[in-house]
Amino acid sequence: MAEYLRQEELSEVDKLKFLKAVEILSSAVRAQGNGNMNDYYPLTILTKKIEELILQESTESLTSSVRQQAMLAVVALSQVKPAFHETEKLGLASAGIYSVFSLPLITPSPDWKDTASLYLQTVQALDEMLQALVMEDMNPNMLMLQNFLEIVLPWLTLSEKVQEQTRALHTISRLLRFICKFPQLSHMMEFSMSGKLMGILCLFCMDPNQEVSPEASEALHYLFKILVLQRSKCYELGL
């Protein structure tokens, strides 16, 4: 793995080998219980390399599984010590979102089924990476969610491309659905953009496009669910 870290340019095969090595090492460190990735390779260096690999992927077409495997490597690293710094989380999230959202619309072609399958797997990997990065210890960090939403929302509100809007709404919906599973949320009181998010989602619920409005409605459903659950929690605690 050290050899891959030293090289600025890697072939696709070497990129995949490096990312697989990161996953294997992460599993080994995790199995130790009190293991630390920094005892083997500095997490900061691994994180920077993975972010670079994501950003090096073409946004003109999707023909490689490198960005997918890079995001899954981040998930693996999130399960070991030390934890990512906030700046590292934001850098990885920004890279993943840009790399996936910028892809062109998948159009019918001789190999479109393979491309569509690879795209769906890549989107799933992005969802899993963001879910892993939003966690703080055992609970979702709502301030980190807010930071991620600030990255995602311009793709929804400023873009004129339907595929970018639907991708943004999908990501928001999946993050909110994931957070609904947890009764305890860190920094919920500091989550200050619920009203803004609710207003944006309500507007897109009325969008005439039949791809946009259902995604917005689903995201709004999960946002309401989080707010109701947390209000009930505050009531129980007498807050």
Short mmCIF file of C-alpha atoms in Angstrom, two decimals, residues 153 156-157 193-206 216 220 223-224:
data_model
loop_
_atom_site.label_atom_id
_atom_site.label_comp_id
_atom_site.label_asym_id
_atom_site.label_seq_id
_atom_site.Cartn_x
_atom_site.Cartn_y
_atom_site.Cartn_z
CA LEU A 153 -28.90 21.89 -1.64
CA LEU A 156 -31.26 21.15 -6.08
CA THR A 157 -32.02 24.87 -5.96
CA MET A 193 -32.03 24.78 8.99
CA SER A 194 -35.11 22.59 9.47
CA GLY A 195 -37.43 25.46 8.47
CA LYS A 196 -35.37 26.30 5.39
CA LEU A 197 -35.18 22.66 4.35
CA MET A 198 -38.90 22.18 4.89
CA GLY A 199 -39.70 25.20 2.71
CA ILE A 200 -37.44 24.03 -0.12
CA LEU A 201 -38.85 20.52 -0.05
CA CYS A 202 -42.43 21.81 -0.03
CA LEU A 203 -41.72 23.87 -3.15
CA PHE A 204 -40.28 20.89 -4.99
CA CYS A 205 -43.24 18.74 -3.93
CA MET A 206 -45.27 20.95 -6.31
CA ALA A 216 -39.24 15.73 -2.61
CA LEU A 220 -40.25 15.81 3.41
CA LEU A 223 -37.89 15.31 7.81
CA PHE A 224 -41.31 15.54 9.49
#
